[in-house]
Coordinates of C-alpha atoms in Angstrom, one line a residue:
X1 CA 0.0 0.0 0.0
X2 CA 1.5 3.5 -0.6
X3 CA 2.4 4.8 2.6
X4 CA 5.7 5.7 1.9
X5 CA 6.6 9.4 1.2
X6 CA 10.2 10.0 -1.2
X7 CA 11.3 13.4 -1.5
X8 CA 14.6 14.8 -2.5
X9 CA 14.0 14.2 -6.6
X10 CA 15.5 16.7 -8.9
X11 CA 16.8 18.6 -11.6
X12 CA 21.0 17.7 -11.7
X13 CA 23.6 18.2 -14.0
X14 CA 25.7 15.0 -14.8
X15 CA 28.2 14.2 -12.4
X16 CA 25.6 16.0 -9.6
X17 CA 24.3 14.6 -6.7
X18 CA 21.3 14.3 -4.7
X19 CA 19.8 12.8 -1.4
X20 CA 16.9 10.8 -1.6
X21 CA 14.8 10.8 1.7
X22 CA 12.1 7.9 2.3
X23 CA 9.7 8.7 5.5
X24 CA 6.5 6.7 6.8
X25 CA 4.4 8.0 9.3
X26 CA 2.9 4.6 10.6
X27 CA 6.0 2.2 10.1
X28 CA 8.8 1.7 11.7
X29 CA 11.0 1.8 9.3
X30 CA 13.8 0.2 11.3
X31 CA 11.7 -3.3 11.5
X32 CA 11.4 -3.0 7.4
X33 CA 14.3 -4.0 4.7
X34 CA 14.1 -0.9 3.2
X35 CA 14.3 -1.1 -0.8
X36 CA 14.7 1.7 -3.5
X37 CA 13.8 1.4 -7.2
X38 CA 13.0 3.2 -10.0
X39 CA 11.8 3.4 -13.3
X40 CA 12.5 5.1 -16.6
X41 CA 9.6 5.6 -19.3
X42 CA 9.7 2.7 -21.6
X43 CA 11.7 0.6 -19.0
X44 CA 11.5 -1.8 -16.2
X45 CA 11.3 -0.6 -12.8
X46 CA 14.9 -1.9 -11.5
X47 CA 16.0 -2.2 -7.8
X48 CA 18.3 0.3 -7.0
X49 CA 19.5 -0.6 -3.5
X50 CA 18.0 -1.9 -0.4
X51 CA 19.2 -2.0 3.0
X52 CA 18.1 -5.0 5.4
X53 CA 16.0 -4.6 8.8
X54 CA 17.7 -7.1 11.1
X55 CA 21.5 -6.2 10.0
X56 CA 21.4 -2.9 8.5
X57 CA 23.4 -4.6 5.1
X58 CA 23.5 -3.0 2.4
X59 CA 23.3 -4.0 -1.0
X60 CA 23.2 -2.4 -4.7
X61 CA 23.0 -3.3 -8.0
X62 CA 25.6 -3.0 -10.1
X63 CA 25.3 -0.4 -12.4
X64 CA 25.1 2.4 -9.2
X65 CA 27.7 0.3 -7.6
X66 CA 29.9 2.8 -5.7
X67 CA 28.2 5.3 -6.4
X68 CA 25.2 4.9 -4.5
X69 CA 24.7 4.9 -0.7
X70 CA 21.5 3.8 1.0
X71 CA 21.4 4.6 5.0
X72 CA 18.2 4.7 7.6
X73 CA 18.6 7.3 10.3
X74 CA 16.2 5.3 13.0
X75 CA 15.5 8.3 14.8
X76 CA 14.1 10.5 12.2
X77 CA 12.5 7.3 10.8
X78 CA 13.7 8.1 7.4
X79 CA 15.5 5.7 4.6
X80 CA 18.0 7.6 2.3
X81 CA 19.4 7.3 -0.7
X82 CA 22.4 9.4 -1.5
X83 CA 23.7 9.1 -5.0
X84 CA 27.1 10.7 -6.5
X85 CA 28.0 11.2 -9.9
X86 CA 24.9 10.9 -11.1
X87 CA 25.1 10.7 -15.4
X88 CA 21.6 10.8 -17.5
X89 CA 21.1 7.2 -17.1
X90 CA 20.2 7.5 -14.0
X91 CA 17.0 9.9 -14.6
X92 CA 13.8 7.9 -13.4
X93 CA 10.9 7.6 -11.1
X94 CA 12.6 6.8 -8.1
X95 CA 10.4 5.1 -5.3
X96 CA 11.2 3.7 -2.1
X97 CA 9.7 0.2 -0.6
X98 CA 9.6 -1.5 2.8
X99 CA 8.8 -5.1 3.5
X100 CA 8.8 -7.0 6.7
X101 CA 11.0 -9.8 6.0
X102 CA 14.1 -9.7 3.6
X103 CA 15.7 -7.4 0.9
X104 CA 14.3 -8.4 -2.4
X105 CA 15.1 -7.1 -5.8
X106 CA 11.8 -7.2 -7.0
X107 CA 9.3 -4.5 -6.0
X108 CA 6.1 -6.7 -6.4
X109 CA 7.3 -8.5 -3.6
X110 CA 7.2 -5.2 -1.3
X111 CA 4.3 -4.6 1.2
X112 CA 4.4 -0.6 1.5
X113 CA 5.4 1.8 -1.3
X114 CA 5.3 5.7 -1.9
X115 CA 4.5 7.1 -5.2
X116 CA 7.5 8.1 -6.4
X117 CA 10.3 11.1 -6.5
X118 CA 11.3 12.5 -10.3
X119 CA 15.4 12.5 -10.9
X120 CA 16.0 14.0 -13.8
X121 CA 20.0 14.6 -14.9
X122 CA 20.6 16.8 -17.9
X123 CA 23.5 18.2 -19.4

């Protein structure tokens, strides 16, 4: 269900960055794997990184490898995504996701969602 709220999209030059925040006003966040994905027009919505409940790992997919860092902040109840040296492909749709039990890389397997945050990187 969407009760998830992203925030933090943007307009970014390539090689920019941005934050990505992720805040739910009845989870706990900290009890959720916390995923983000996103989605391009014309394209699948891809898992971007997710970071686990019971161990706070971390995990990415490759092509933001290193240049992506998801993080949850437990007392402001807030997932983040903070990407660096951001290049066009990377303009989407991004949308963060919580489920109860383990990271996943696909979003139909996620319980809560939010709509959605635009990143847009343009020379």
């Amino acid at each position: 269900q969407v009760d998830l709220v992203e925030s933090g999209g943007d307009l970014v030059q390539p090689g920019g960055s941005l934050k990505l925040s992720c805040s739910a006003s009845t989870l706990t966040l900290g009890n959720y794997a916390g995923g983000w994905f996103r989605q391009a027009p014309g394209k699948e919505r891809e898992g971007v990184a997710c970071i686990s409940s019971a161990t706070g790992n971390t995990y990415y997919t490759d092509s933001v490898q290193g240049r992506a860092t998801i993080s949850r902040d437990s007392a402001k109840n807030t997932v983040y995504l903070q990407m660096n040296r951001l290049n066009p492909e990377a303009t989407a749709v991004y949308s963060c996701e919580a489920r109860s039990a383990m990271c996943k890389w696909r979003w139909r397997e996620y319980e809560h969602w939010g709509q959605g945050t635009q990143v847009t990187v343009s020379p």
